[in-house]
């Protein structure tokens, strides 16, 4: 029984490791077109087959490979550390801000405590809703990771916002009624020609929603009642007859 448990443990671990390595390799596809065309499952299969091949070799060869693979990891870590220190000291090649000032800017180190930072960093969907009528920045650009969706609810009147303005620049922004949102919503921080997508355009197929897994999307909600009603009807009709709403 112990032998089978040992086998099952390593079988599951091998699949997880193969998937992790495939995801890591696939990330470089954004820089190489031929790699981007390779399916992720094929990369994972290649990793699993490689590990199987290595384990079929003699102990001597296997031990030699382990040594060189370990050396590769050590060299890679040293390179990463040198590059990171170089970026902090000399600056980012793209001109982005670096250095220890990033730790103390915009309110200092953990200005709102540790819990908000942990919650934001681990969330796929972030909803902001404050009652203070002021142009606050309860969410900074550095808190928003690629692929996150934001529901900005608190900015519902002139002079009241919640997000750092630069978040809007890196997001695809959806609104209910542009004329109202440009006065009351988060986009009141932006000029009149700031691009937005109206919610109805997505529902009717005139515009797309999220364009990629890495894209940040933002719903600038100002409480347009007919839009809420229409969205609920759309959701109801979409799930009717499925496992979510069988009747």
JSON list of C-alpha atoms in Angstrom, two decimals:
[
{"chain": "A", "resi": 1, "resn": "UNK", "atom": "CA", "xyz": [0.00, 0.00, 0.00]},
{"chain": "A", "resi": 2, "resn": "UNK", "atom": "CA", "xyz": [2.84, 2.36, 0.87]},
{"chain": "A", "resi": 3, "resn": "UNK", "atom": "CA", "xyz": [4.43, 1.76, -2.52]},
{"chain": "A", "resi": 4, "resn": "UNK", "atom": "CA", "xyz": [1.23, 2.67, -4.36]},
{"chain": "A", "resi": 5, "resn": "UNK", "atom": "CA", "xyz": [0.80, 5.83, -2.28]},
{"chain": "A", "resi": 6, "resn": "UNK", "atom": "CA", "xyz": [4.38, 6.78, -3.11]},
{"chain": "A", "resi": 7, "resn": "UNK", "atom": "CA", "xyz": [3.69, 6.18, -6.80]},
{"chain": "A", "resi": 8, "resn": "UNK", "atom": "CA", "xyz": [0.47, 8.20, -6.68]},
{"chain": "A", "resi": 9, "resn": "UNK", "atom": "CA", "xyz": [2.20, 11.09, -4.95]},
{"chain": "A", "resi": 10, "resn": "UNK", "atom": "CA", "xyz": [4.91, 11.31, -7.58]},
{"chain": "A", "resi": 11, "resn": "UNK", "atom": "CA", "xyz": [2.45, 10.80, -10.45]},
{"chain": "A", "resi": 12, "resn": "UNK", "atom": "CA", "xyz": [0.42, 13.80, -9.28]},
{"chain": "A", "resi": 13, "resn": "UNK", "atom": "CA", "xyz": [3.55, 15.85, -8.61]},
{"chain": "A", "resi": 14, "resn": "UNK", "atom": "CA", "xyz": [4.92, 15.09, -12.06]},
{"chain": "A", "resi": 15, "resn": "UNK", "atom": "CA", "xyz": [1.72, 16.30, -13.74]},
{"chain": "A", "resi": 16, "resn": "UNK", "atom": "CA", "xyz": [1.70, 19.48, -11.65]},
{"chain": "A", "resi": 17, "resn": "UNK", "atom": "CA", "xyz": [5.38, 20.18, -12.34]},
{"chain": "A", "resi": 18, "resn": "UNK", "atom": "CA", "xyz": [4.95, 19.51, -16.04]},
{"chain": "A", "resi": 19, "resn": "UNK", "atom": "CA", "xyz": [2.03, 21.93, -16.22]},
{"chain": "A", "resi": 20, "resn": "UNK", "atom": "CA", "xyz": [3.95, 24.60, -14.28]},
{"chain": "A", "resi": 21, "resn": "UNK", "atom": "CA", "xyz": [6.97, 24.33, -16.57]},
{"chain": "A", "resi": 22, "resn": "UNK", "atom": "CA", "xyz": [4.74, 24.45, -19.65]},
{"chain": "A", "resi": 23, "resn": "UNK", "atom": "CA", "xyz": [3.04, 27.63, -18.40]},
{"chain": "A", "resi": 24, "resn": "UNK", "atom": "CA", "xyz": [6.44, 29.17, -17.73]},
{"chain": "A", "resi": 25, "resn": "UNK", "atom": "CA", "xyz": [7.72, 28.29, -21.21]},
{"chain": "A", "resi": 26, "resn": "UNK", "atom": "CA", "xyz": [4.47, 29.47, -22.81]},
{"chain": "A", "resi": 27, "resn": "UNK", "atom": "CA", "xyz": [4.94, 32.90, -21.20]},
{"chain": "A", "resi": 28, "resn": "UNK", "atom": "CA", "xyz": [7.89, 33.51, -23.52]},
{"chain": "A", "resi": 29, "resn": "UNK", "atom": "CA", "xyz": [5.54, 33.02, -26.49]},
{"chain": "A", "resi": 30, "resn": "UNK", "atom": "CA", "xyz": [4.73, 36.73, -26.37]},
{"chain": "A", "resi": 31, "resn": "UNK", "atom": "CA", "xyz": [8.27, 37.32, -27.60]},
{"chain": "A", "resi": 32, "resn": "UNK", "atom": "CA", "xyz": [8.56, 34.39, -30.04]},
{"chain": "A", "resi": 33, "resn": "UNK", "atom": "CA", "xyz": [5.85, 33.70, -32.62]},
{"chain": "A", "resi": 34, "resn": "UNK", "atom": "CA", "xyz": [6.72, 30.02, -33.19]},
{"chain": "A", "resi": 35, "resn": "UNK", "atom": "CA", "xyz": [6.65, 29.30, -29.46]},
{"chain": "A", "resi": 36, "resn": "UNK", "atom": "CA", "xyz": [3.31, 31.06, -29.12]},
{"chain": "A", "resi": 37, "resn": "UNK", "atom": "CA", "xyz": [1.88, 28.68, -31.74]},
{"chain": "A", "resi": 38, "resn": "UNK", "atom": "CA", "xyz": [2.85, 25.58, -29.73]},
{"chain": "A", "resi": 39, "resn": "UNK", "atom": "CA", "xyz": [-0.09, 24.31, -27.59]},
{"chain": "A", "resi": 40, "resn": "UNK", "atom": "CA", "xyz": [0.52, 24.32, -23.84]},
{"chain": "A", "resi": 41, "resn": "UNK", "atom": "CA", "xyz": [-0.43, 20.64, -23.53]},
{"chain": "A", "resi": 42, "resn": "UNK", "atom": "CA", "xyz": [2.30, 19.73, -26.02]},
{"chain": "A", "resi": 43, "resn": "UNK", "atom": "CA", "xyz": [4.90, 21.56, -23.95]},
{"chain": "A", "resi": 44, "resn": "UNK", "atom": "CA", "xyz": [3.71, 19.78, -20.79]},
{"chain": "A", "resi": 45, "resn": "UNK", "atom": "CA", "xyz": [3.84, 16.42, -22.58]},
{"chain": "A", "resi": 46, "resn": "UNK", "atom": "CA", "xyz": [7.40, 17.16, -23.66]},
{"chain": "A", "resi": 47, "resn": "UNK", "atom": "CA", "xyz": [8.40, 17.92, -20.08]},
{"chain": "A", "resi": 48, "resn": "UNK", "atom": "CA", "xyz": [6.84, 14.69, -18.78]},
{"chain": "A", "resi": 49, "resn": "UNK", "atom": "CA", "xyz": [8.50, 12.63, -21.52]},
{"chain": "A", "resi": 50, "resn": "UNK", "atom": "CA", "xyz": [11.86, 14.26, -20.81]},
{"chain": "A", "resi": 51, "resn": "UNK", "atom": "CA", "xyz": [11.63, 13.42, -17.12]},
{"chain": "A", "resi": 52, "resn": "UNK", "atom": "CA", "xyz": [10.61, 9.84, -17.98]},
{"chain": "A", "resi": 53, "resn": "UNK", "atom": "CA", "xyz": [13.59, 9.54, -20.35]},
{"chain": "A", "resi": 54, "resn": "UNK", "atom": "CA", "xyz": [16.03, 10.79, -17.73]},
{"chain": "A", "resi": 55, "resn": "UNK", "atom": "CA", "xyz": [14.72, 8.30, -15.18]},
{"chain": "A", "resi": 56, "resn": "UNK", "atom": "CA", "xyz": [15.28, 5.44, -17.63]},
{"chain": "A", "resi": 57, "resn": "UNK", "atom": "CA", "xyz": [19.00, 6.24, -17.88]},
{"chain": "A", "resi": 58, "resn": "UNK", "atom": "CA", "xyz": [21.65, 4.66, -15.70]},
{"chain": "A", "resi": 59, "resn": "UNK", "atom": "CA", "xyz": [22.21, 5.99, -12.21]},
{"chain": "A", "resi": 60, "resn": "UNK", "atom": "CA", "xyz": [25.57, 7.48, -13.17]},
{"chain": "A", "resi": 61, "resn": "UNK", "atom": "CA", "xyz": [24.17, 9.49, -16.09]},
{"chain": "A", "resi": 62, "resn": "UNK", "atom": "CA", "xyz": [21.13, 10.48, -14.08]},
{"chain": "A", "resi": 63, "resn": "UNK", "atom": "CA", "xyz": [23.32, 11.76, -11.25]},
{"chain": "A", "resi": 64, "resn": "UNK", "atom": "CA", "xyz": [25.45, 13.73, -13.71]},
{"chain": "A", "resi": 65, "resn": "UNK", "atom": "CA", "xyz": [22.35, 15.36, -15.21]},
{"chain": "A", "resi": 66, "resn": "UNK", "atom": "CA", "xyz": [21.07, 16.26, -11.74]},
{"chain": "A", "resi": 67, "resn": "UNK", "atom": "CA", "xyz": [24.37, 18.01, -11.04]},
{"chain": "A", "resi": 68, "resn": "UNK", "atom": "CA", "xyz": [24.26, 20.11, -14.20]},
{"chain": "A", "resi": 69, "resn": "UNK", "atom": "CA", "xyz": [20.57, 20.95, -13.82]},
{"chain": "A", "resi": 70, "resn": "UNK", "atom": "CA", "xyz": [21.24, 22.11, -10.27]},
{"chain": "A", "resi": 71, "resn": "UNK", "atom": "CA", "xyz": [24.12, 24.22, -11.56]},
{"chain": "A", "resi": 72, "resn": "UNK", "atom": "CA", "xyz": [21.80, 25.81, -14.14]},
{"chain": "A", "resi": 73, "resn": "UNK", "atom": "CA", "xyz": [19.38, 26.81, -11.39]},
{"chain": "A", "resi": 74, "resn": "UNK", "atom": "CA", "xyz": [22.15, 28.34, -9.31]},
{"chain": "A", "resi": 75, "resn": "UNK", "atom": "CA", "xyz": [23.55, 30.29, -12.27]},
{"chain": "A", "resi": 76, "resn": "UNK", "atom": "CA", "xyz": [20.04, 31.48, -13.23]},
{"chain": "A", "resi": 77, "resn": "UNK", "atom": "CA", "xyz": [19.39, 32.74, -9.67]},
{"chain": "A", "resi": 78, "resn": "UNK", "atom": "CA", "xyz": [22.69, 34.61, -9.65]},
{"chain": "A", "resi": 79, "resn": "UNK", "atom": "CA", "xyz": [21.86, 36.21, -13.02]},
{"chain": "A", "resi": 80, "resn": "UNK", "atom": "CA", "xyz": [18.39, 37.22, -11.81]},
{"chain": "A", "resi": 81, "resn": "UNK", "atom": "CA", "xyz": [19.86, 38.81, -8.67]},
{"chain": "A", "resi": 82, "resn": "UNK", "atom": "CA", "xyz": [22.51, 40.72, -10.62]},
{"chain": "A", "resi": 83, "resn": "UNK", "atom": "CA", "xyz": [19.95, 42.00, -13.14]},
{"chain": "A", "resi": 84, "resn": "UNK", "atom": "CA", "xyz": [17.51, 43.00, -10.37]},
{"chain": "A", "resi": 85, "resn": "UNK", "atom": "CA", "xyz": [20.20, 44.90, -8.45]},
{"chain": "A", "resi": 86, "resn": "UNK", "atom": "CA", "xyz": [21.30, 46.56, -11.69]},
{"chain": "A", "resi": 87, "resn": "UNK", "atom": "CA", "xyz": [17.74, 47.72, -12.46]},
{"chain": "A", "resi": 88, "resn": "UNK", "atom": "CA", "xyz": [17.30, 49.14, -8.95]},
{"chain": "A", "resi": 89, "resn": "UNK", "atom": "CA", "xyz": [20.60, 51.05, -9.10]},
{"chain": "A", "resi": 90, "resn": "UNK", "atom": "CA", "xyz": [20.81, 52.04, -12.79]},
{"chain": "A", "resi": 91, "resn": "UNK", "atom": "CA", "xyz": [17.11, 52.27, -13.67]},
{"chain": "A", "resi": 92, "resn": "UNK", "atom": "CA", "xyz": [14.68, 50.33, -15.84]},
{"chain": "A", "resi": 93, "resn": "UNK", "atom": "CA", "xyz": [15.48, 50.12, -19.59]},
{"chain": "A", "resi": 94, "resn": "UNK", "atom": "CA", "xyz": [11.96, 51.38, -20.44]},
{"chain": "A", "resi": 95, "resn": "UNK", "atom": "CA", "xyz": [12.31, 54.36, -18.14]},
{"chain": "A", "resi": 96, "resn": "UNK", "atom": "CA", "xyz": [9.87, 53.03, -15.52]},
{"chain": "A", "resi": 97, "resn": "UNK", "atom": "CA", "xyz": [10.53, 54.20, -11.95]},
{"chain": "A", "resi": 98, "resn": "UNK", "atom": "CA", "xyz": [12.70, 51.94, -9.81]},
{"chain": "A", "resi": 99, "resn": "UNK", "atom": "CA", "xyz": [14.45, 52.07, -6.47]},
{"chain": "A", "resi": 100, "resn": "UNK", "atom": "CA", "xyz": [13.38, 52.12, -2.87]},
{"chain": "A", "resi": 101, "resn": "UNK", "atom": "CA", "xyz": [11.22, 55.19, -3.42]},
{"chain": "A", "resi": 102, "resn": "UNK", "atom": "CA", "xyz": [8.49, 52.85, -4.68]},
{"chain": "A", "resi": 103, "resn": "UNK", "atom": "CA", "xyz": [8.17, 51.50, -1.14]},
{"chain": "A", "resi": 104, "resn": "UNK", "atom": "CA", "xyz": [7.51, 54.87, 0.48]},
{"chain": "A", "resi": 105, "resn": "UNK", "atom": "CA", "xyz": [5.65, 56.71, -2.30]},
{"chain": "A", "resi": 106, "resn": "UNK", "atom": "CA", "xyz": [1.86, 57.21, -2.24]},
{"chain": "A", "resi": 107, "resn": "UNK", "atom": "CA", "xyz": [1.37, 57.03, 1.51]},
{"chain": "A", "resi": 108, "resn": "UNK", "atom": "CA", "xyz": [4.38, 55.06, 2.66]},
{"chain": "A", "resi": 109, "resn": "UNK", "atom": "CA", "xyz": [4.83, 51.41, 3.59]},
{"chain": "A", "resi": 110, "resn": "UNK", "atom": "CA", "xyz": [1.44, 49.68, 4.03]},
{"chain": "A", "resi": 111, "resn": "UNK", "atom": "CA", "xyz": [-0.47, 52.93, 4.77]},
{"chain": "A", "resi": 112, "resn": "UNK", "atom": "CA", "xyz": [-3.74, 51.01, 5.19]},
{"chain": "A", "resi": 113, "resn": "UNK", "atom": "CA", "xyz": [-2.30, 48.01, 6.98]},
{"chain": "A", "resi": 114, "resn": "UNK", "atom": "CA", "xyz": [-1.30, 44.55, 5.78]},
{"chain": "A", "resi": 115, "resn": "UNK", "atom": "CA", "xyz": [-4.76, 43.02, 5.22]},
{"chain": "A", "resi": 116, "resn": "UNK", "atom": "CA", "xyz": [-5.84, 45.24, 2.26]},
{"chain": "A", "resi": 117, "resn": "UNK", "atom": "CA", "xyz": [-2.58, 44.55, 0.43]},
{"chain": "A", "resi": 118, "resn": "UNK", "atom": "CA", "xyz": [-2.96, 40.78, 0.88]},
{"chain": "A", "resi": 119, "resn": "UNK", "atom": "CA", "xyz": [-6.59, 40.84, -0.25]},
{"chain": "A", "resi": 120, "resn": "UNK", "atom": "CA", "xyz": [-5.93, 42.96, -3.35]},
{"chain": "A", "resi": 121, "resn": "UNK", "atom": "CA", "xyz": [-2.87, 41.02, -4.50]},
{"chain": "A", "resi": 122, "resn": "UNK", "atom": "CA", "xyz": [-4.70, 37.70, -4.38]},
{"chain": "A", "resi": 123, "resn": "UNK", "atom": "CA", "xyz": [-7.98, 38.79, -5.97]},
{"chain": "A", "resi": 124, "resn": "UNK", "atom": "CA", "xyz": [-9.21, 38.29, -9.54]},
{"chain": "A", "resi": 125, "resn": "UNK", "atom": "CA", "xyz": [-12.08, 40.77, -9.04]},
{"chain": "A", "resi": 126, "resn": "UNK", "atom": "CA", "xyz": [-11.70, 43.95, -6.96]},
{"chain": "A", "resi": 127, "resn": "UNK", "atom": "CA", "xyz": [-14.69, 46.11, -6.02]},
{"chain": "A", "resi": 128, "resn": "UNK", "atom": "CA", "xyz": [-14.20, 49.56, -4.53]},
{"chain": "A", "resi": 129, "resn": "UNK", "atom": "CA", "xyz": [-17.04, 51.35, -2.73]},
{"chain": "A", "resi": 130, "resn": "UNK", "atom": "CA", "xyz": [-16.38, 54.31, -0.43]},
{"chain": "A", "resi": 131, "resn": "UNK", "atom": "CA", "xyz": [-18.66, 56.95, 1.06]},
{"chain": "A", "resi": 132, "resn": "UNK", "atom": "CA", "xyz": [-16.18, 59.80, 1.40]},
{"chain": "A", "resi": 133, "resn": "UNK", "atom": "CA", "xyz": [-16.94, 62.59, -1.07]},
{"chain": "A", "resi": 134, "resn": "UNK", "atom": "CA", "xyz": [-13.36, 63.28, -2.11]},
{"chain": "A", "resi": 135, "resn": "UNK", "atom": "CA", "xyz": [-10.88, 62.38, -4.81]},
{"chain": "A", "resi": 136, "resn": "UNK", "atom": "CA", "xyz": [-9.26, 59.48, -2.95]},
{"chain": "A", "resi": 137, "resn": "UNK", "atom": "CA", "xyz": [-6.80, 56.89, -4.16]},
{"chain": "A", "resi": 138, "resn": "UNK", "atom": "CA", "xyz": [-7.74, 53.79, -2.21]},
{"chain": "A", "resi": 139, "resn": "UNK", "atom": "CA", "xyz": [-6.34, 51.68, -5.05]},
{"chain": "A", "resi": 140, "resn": "UNK", "atom": "CA", "xyz": [-2.98, 52.48, -6.65]},
{"chain": "A", "resi": 141, "resn": "UNK", "atom": "CA", "xyz": [-1.70, 51.30, -10.03]},
{"chain": "A", "resi": 142, "resn": "UNK", "atom": "CA", "xyz": [0.92, 49.08, -8.40]},
{"chain": "A", "resi": 143, "resn": "UNK", "atom": "CA", "xyz": [-1.85, 47.12, -6.64]},
{"chain": "A", "resi": 144, "resn": "UNK", "atom": "CA", "xyz": [-3.54, 46.10, -9.90]},
{"chain": "A", "resi": 145, "resn": "UNK", "atom": "CA", "xyz": [-2.06, 43.00, -11.49]},
{"chain": "A", "resi": 146, "resn": "UNK", "atom": "CA", "xyz": [-2.57, 41.86, -15.11]},
{"chain": "A", "resi": 147, "resn": "UNK", "atom": "CA", "xyz": [-5.87, 40.07, -15.70]},
{"chain": "A", "resi": 148, "resn": "UNK", "atom": "CA", "xyz": [-7.74, 41.72, -12.83]},
{"chain": "A", "resi": 149, "resn": "UNK", "atom": "CA", "xyz": [-11.30, 43.04, -13.21]},
{"chain": "A", "resi": 150, "resn": "UNK", "atom": "CA", "xyz": [-12.25, 46.18, -11.29]},
{"chain": "A", "resi": 151, "resn": "UNK", "atom": "CA", "xyz": [-15.72, 47.28, -10.24]},
{"chain": "A", "resi": 152, "resn": "UNK", "atom": "CA", "xyz": [-15.49, 50.96, -9.34]},
{"chain": "A", "resi": 153, "resn": "UNK", "atom": "CA", "xyz": [-18.73, 51.68, -7.49]},
{"chain": "A", "resi": 154, "resn": "UNK", "atom": "CA", "xyz": [-17.93, 54.51, -5.07]},
{"chain": "A", "resi": 155, "resn": "UNK", "atom": "CA", "xyz": [-17.29, 57.25, -7.62]},
{"chain": "A", "resi": 156, "resn": "UNK", "atom": "CA", "xyz": [-20.90, 58.32, -8.08]},
{"chain": "A", "resi": 157, "resn": "UNK", "atom": "CA", "xyz": [-20.89, 62.13, -8.06]},
{"chain": "A", "resi": 158, "resn": "UNK", "atom": "CA", "xyz": [-18.70, 65.02, -9.22]},
{"chain": "A", "resi": 159, "resn": "UNK", "atom": "CA", "xyz": [-15.53, 65.37, -7.18]},
{"chain": "A", "resi": 160, "resn": "UNK", "atom": "CA", "xyz": [-15.66, 61.81, -5.82]},
{"chain": "A", "resi": 161, "resn": "UNK", "atom": "CA", "xyz": [-13.23, 59.18, -7.12]},
{"chain": "A", "resi": 162, "resn": "UNK", "atom": "CA", "xyz": [-11.43, 56.12, -5.71]},
{"chain": "A", "resi": 163, "resn": "UNK", "atom": "CA", "xyz": [-8.78, 55.01, -8.19]},
{"chain": "A", "resi": 164, "resn": "UNK", "atom": "CA", "xyz": [-5.39, 56.38, -9.17]},
{"chain": "A", "resi": 165, "resn": "UNK", "atom": "CA", "xyz": [-5.81, 58.01, -12.56]},
{"chain": "A", "resi": 166, "resn": "UNK", "atom": "CA", "xyz": [-3.11, 55.88, -14.19]},
{"chain": "A", "resi": 167, "resn": "UNK", "atom": "CA", "xyz": [-5.21, 52.74, -13.55]},
{"chain": "A", "resi": 168, "resn": "UNK", "atom": "CA", "xyz": [-7.69, 54.01, -16.12]},
{"chain": "A", "resi": 169, "resn": "UNK", "atom": "CA", "xyz": [-4.92, 54.39, -18.70]},
{"chain": "A", "resi": 170, "resn": "UNK", "atom": "CA", "xyz": [-3.92, 50.71, -18.45]},
{"chain": "A", "resi": 171, "resn": "UNK", "atom": "CA", "xyz": [-7.51, 49.38, -18.36]},
{"chain": "A", "resi": 172, "resn": "UNK", "atom": "CA", "xyz": [-10.29, 48.73, -20.82]},
{"chain": "A", "resi": 173, "resn": "UNK", "atom": "CA", "xyz": [-13.10, 50.81, -19.33]},
{"chain": "A", "resi": 174, "resn": "UNK", "atom": "CA", "xyz": [-16.80, 49.90, -19.58]},
{"chain": "A", "resi": 175, "resn": "UNK", "atom": "CA", "xyz": [-19.58, 52.33, -18.70]},
{"chain": "A", "resi": 176, "resn": "UNK", "atom": "CA", "xyz": [-23.37, 52.39, -18.57]},
{"chain": "A", "resi": 177, "resn": "UNK", "atom": "CA", "xyz": [-24.09, 55.89, -19.89]},
{"chain": "A", "resi": 178, "resn": "UNK", "atom": "CA", "xyz": [-21.02, 57.90, -21.01]},
{"chain": "A", "resi": 179, "resn": "UNK", "atom": "CA", "xyz": [-22.60, 61.34, -20.59]},
{"chain": "A", "resi": 180, "resn": "UNK", "atom": "CA", "xyz": [-23.40, 60.62, -16.93]},
{"chain": "A", "resi": 181, "resn": "UNK", "atom": "CA", "xyz": [-20.23, 58.66, -16.17]},
{"chain": "A", "resi": 182, "resn": "UNK", "atom": "CA", "xyz": [-17.92, 61.42, -17.45]},
{"chain": "A", "resi": 183, "resn": "UNK", "atom": "CA", "xyz": [-19.43, 63.71, -14.82]},
{"chain": "A", "resi": 184, "resn": "UNK", "atom": "CA", "xyz": [-19.83, 61.33, -11.88]},
{"chain": "A", "resi": 185, "resn": "UNK", "atom": "CA", "xyz": [-17.62, 58.27, -12.47]},
{"chain": "A", "resi": 186, "resn": "UNK", "atom": "CA", "xyz": [-13.92, 57.56, -12.27]},
{"chain": "A", "resi": 187, "resn": "UNK", "atom": "CA", "xyz": [-13.41, 58.84, -15.82]},
{"chain": "A", "resi": 188, "resn": "UNK", "atom": "CA", "xyz": [-14.22, 62.38, -14.63]},
{"chain": "A", "resi": 189, "resn": "UNK", "atom": "CA", "xyz": [-10.44, 62.43, -14.05]},
{"chain": "A", "resi": 190, "resn": "UNK", "atom": "CA", "xyz": [-9.91, 62.07, -17.80]},
{"chain": "A", "resi": 191, "resn": "UNK", "atom": "CA", "xyz": [-10.58, 64.32, -20.83]},
{"chain": "A", "resi": 192, "resn": "UNK", "atom": "CA", "xyz": [-13.83, 64.08, -22.77]},
{"chain": "A", "resi": 193, "resn": "UNK", "atom": "CA", "xyz": [-12.29, 61.96, -25.53]},
{"chain": "A", "resi": 194, "resn": "UNK", "atom": "CA", "xyz": [-11.03, 59.26, -23.15]},
{"chain": "A", "resi": 195, "resn": "UNK", "atom": "CA", "xyz": [-12.07, 55.97, -24.82]},
{"chain": "A", "resi": 196, "resn": "UNK", "atom": "CA", "xyz": [-14.76, 53.85, -23.17]},
{"chain": "A", "resi": 197, "resn": "UNK", "atom": "CA", "xyz": [-17.00, 50.93, -24.17]},
{"chain": "A", "resi": 198, "resn": "UNK", "atom": "CA", "xyz": [-20.71, 51.14, -23.45]},
{"chain": "A", "resi": 199, "resn": "UNK", "atom": "CA", "xyz": [-22.16, 48.12, -21.66]},
{"chain": "A", "resi": 200, "resn": "UNK", "atom": "CA", "xyz": [-24.96, 47.63, -24.18]},
{"chain": "A", "resi": 201, "resn": "UNK", "atom": "CA", "xyz": [-22.40, 47.34, -26.99]},
{"chain": "A", "resi": 202, "resn": "UNK", "atom": "CA", "xyz": [-20.94, 44.23, -25.37]},
{"chain": "A", "resi": 203, "resn": "UNK", "atom": "CA", "xyz": [-24.36, 42.67, -24.79]},
{"chain": "A", "resi": 204, "resn": "UNK", "atom": "CA", "xyz": [-25.40, 43.22, -28.40]},
{"chain": "A", "resi": 205, "resn": "UNK", "atom": "CA", "xyz": [-22.12, 42.02, -29.88]},
{"chain": "A", "resi": 206, "resn": "UNK", "atom": "CA", "xyz": [-21.07, 45.44, -31.21]},
{"chain": "A", "resi": 207, "resn": "UNK", "atom": "CA", "xyz": [-17.97, 45.43, -29.01]},
{"chain": "A", "resi": 208, "resn": "UNK", "atom": "CA", "xyz": [-15.82, 42.82, -27.28]},
{"chain": "A", "resi": 209, "resn": "UNK", "atom": "CA", "xyz": [-15.39, 42.35, -23.57]},
{"chain": "A", "resi": 210, "resn": "UNK", "atom": "CA", "xyz": [-12.02, 41.18, -22.34]},
{"chain": "A", "resi": 211, "resn": "UNK", "atom": "CA", "xyz": [-9.57, 40.90, -25.24]},
{"chain": "A", "resi": 212, "resn": "UNK", "atom": "CA", "xyz": [-6.90, 38.81, -23.49]},
{"chain": "A", "resi": 213, "resn": "UNK", "atom": "CA", "xyz": [-6.19, 37.03, -20.22]},
{"chain": "A", "resi": 214, "resn": "UNK", "atom": "CA", "xyz": [-3.67, 39.71, -19.25]},
{"chain": "A", "resi": 215, "resn": "UNK", "atom": "CA", "xyz": [-5.95, 42.66, -19.95]},
{"chain": "A", "resi": 216, "resn": "UNK", "atom": "CA", "xyz": [-7.24, 44.72, -17.04]},
{"chain": "A", "resi": 217, "resn": "UNK", "atom": "CA", "xyz": [-10.94, 45.52, -17.31]},
{"chain": "A", "resi": 218, "resn": "UNK", "atom": "CA", "xyz": [-12.78, 48.22, -15.33]},
{"chain": "A", "resi": 219, "resn": "UNK", "atom": "CA", "xyz": [-16.51, 48.76, -14.92]},
{"chain": "A", "resi": 220, "resn": "UNK", "atom": "CA", "xyz": [-17.09, 52.42, -13.98]},
{"chain": "A", "resi": 221, "resn": "UNK", "atom": "CA", "xyz": [-20.45, 52.02, -12.25]},
{"chain": "A", "resi": 222, "resn": "UNK", "atom": "CA", "xyz": [-22.51, 55.12, -11.41]},
{"chain": "A", "resi": 223, "resn": "UNK", "atom": "CA", "xyz": [-25.85, 53.42, -10.74]},
{"chain": "A", "resi": 224, "resn": "UNK", "atom": "CA", "xyz": [-27.84, 53.62, -13.98]},
{"chain": "A", "resi": 225, "resn": "UNK", "atom": "CA", "xyz": [-30.98, 51.65, -13.06]},
{"chain": "A", "resi": 226, "resn": "UNK", "atom": "CA", "xyz": [-32.25, 50.64, -16.53]},
{"chain": "A", "resi": 227, "resn": "UNK", "atom": "CA", "xyz": [-28.79, 49.29, -17.33]},
{"chain": "A", "resi": 228, "resn": "UNK", "atom": "CA", "xyz": [-28.79, 47.16, -14.18]},
{"chain": "A", "resi": 229, "resn": "UNK", "atom": "CA", "xyz": [-32.19, 45.77, -15.10]},
{"chain": "A", "resi": 230, "resn": "UNK", "atom": "CA", "xyz": [-31.08, 45.00, -18.66]},
{"chain": "A", "resi": 231, "resn": "UNK", "atom": "CA", "xyz": [-27.92, 43.27, -17.42]},
{"chain": "A", "resi": 232, "resn": "UNK", "atom": "CA", "xyz": [-29.90, 41.07, -15.05]},
{"chain": "A", "resi": 233, "resn": "UNK", "atom": "CA", "xyz": [-32.31, 40.10, -17.84]},
{"chain": "A", "resi": 234, "resn": "UNK", "atom": "CA", "xyz": [-29.37, 39.25, -20.08]},
{"chain": "A", "resi": 235, "resn": "UNK", "atom": "CA", "xyz": [-27.80, 37.06, -17.41]},
{"chain": "A", "resi": 236, "resn": "UNK", "atom": "CA", "xyz": [-31.11, 35.33, -16.73]},
{"chain": "A", "resi": 237, "resn": "UNK", "atom": "CA", "xyz": [-31.68, 34.56, -20.41]},
{"chain": "A", "resi": 238, "resn": "UNK", "atom": "CA", "xyz": [-28.08, 33.40, -20.85]},
{"chain": "A", "resi": 239, "resn": "UNK", "atom": "CA", "xyz": [-28.22, 30.76, -18.10]},
{"chain": "A", "resi": 240, "resn": "UNK", "atom": "CA", "xyz": [-31.82, 29.65, -18.59]},
{"chain": "A", "resi": 241, "resn": "UNK", "atom": "CA", "xyz": [-31.95, 25.95, -19.38]},
{"chain": "A", "resi": 242, "resn": "UNK", "atom": "CA", "xyz": [-28.39, 25.33, -18.14]},
{"chain": "A", "resi": 243, "resn": "UNK", "atom": "CA", "xyz": [-27.16, 23.73, -14.94]},
{"chain": "A", "resi": 244, "resn": "UNK", "atom": "CA", "xyz": [-27.11, 27.19, -13.36]},
{"chain": "A", "resi": 245, "resn": "UNK", "atom": "CA", "xyz": [-30.85, 27.66, -13.96]},
{"chain": "A", "resi": 246, "resn": "UNK", "atom": "CA", "xyz": [-32.45, 24.38, -15.05]},
{"chain": "A", "resi": 247, "resn": "UNK", "atom": "CA", "xyz": [-36.01, 25.71, -14.78]}
]
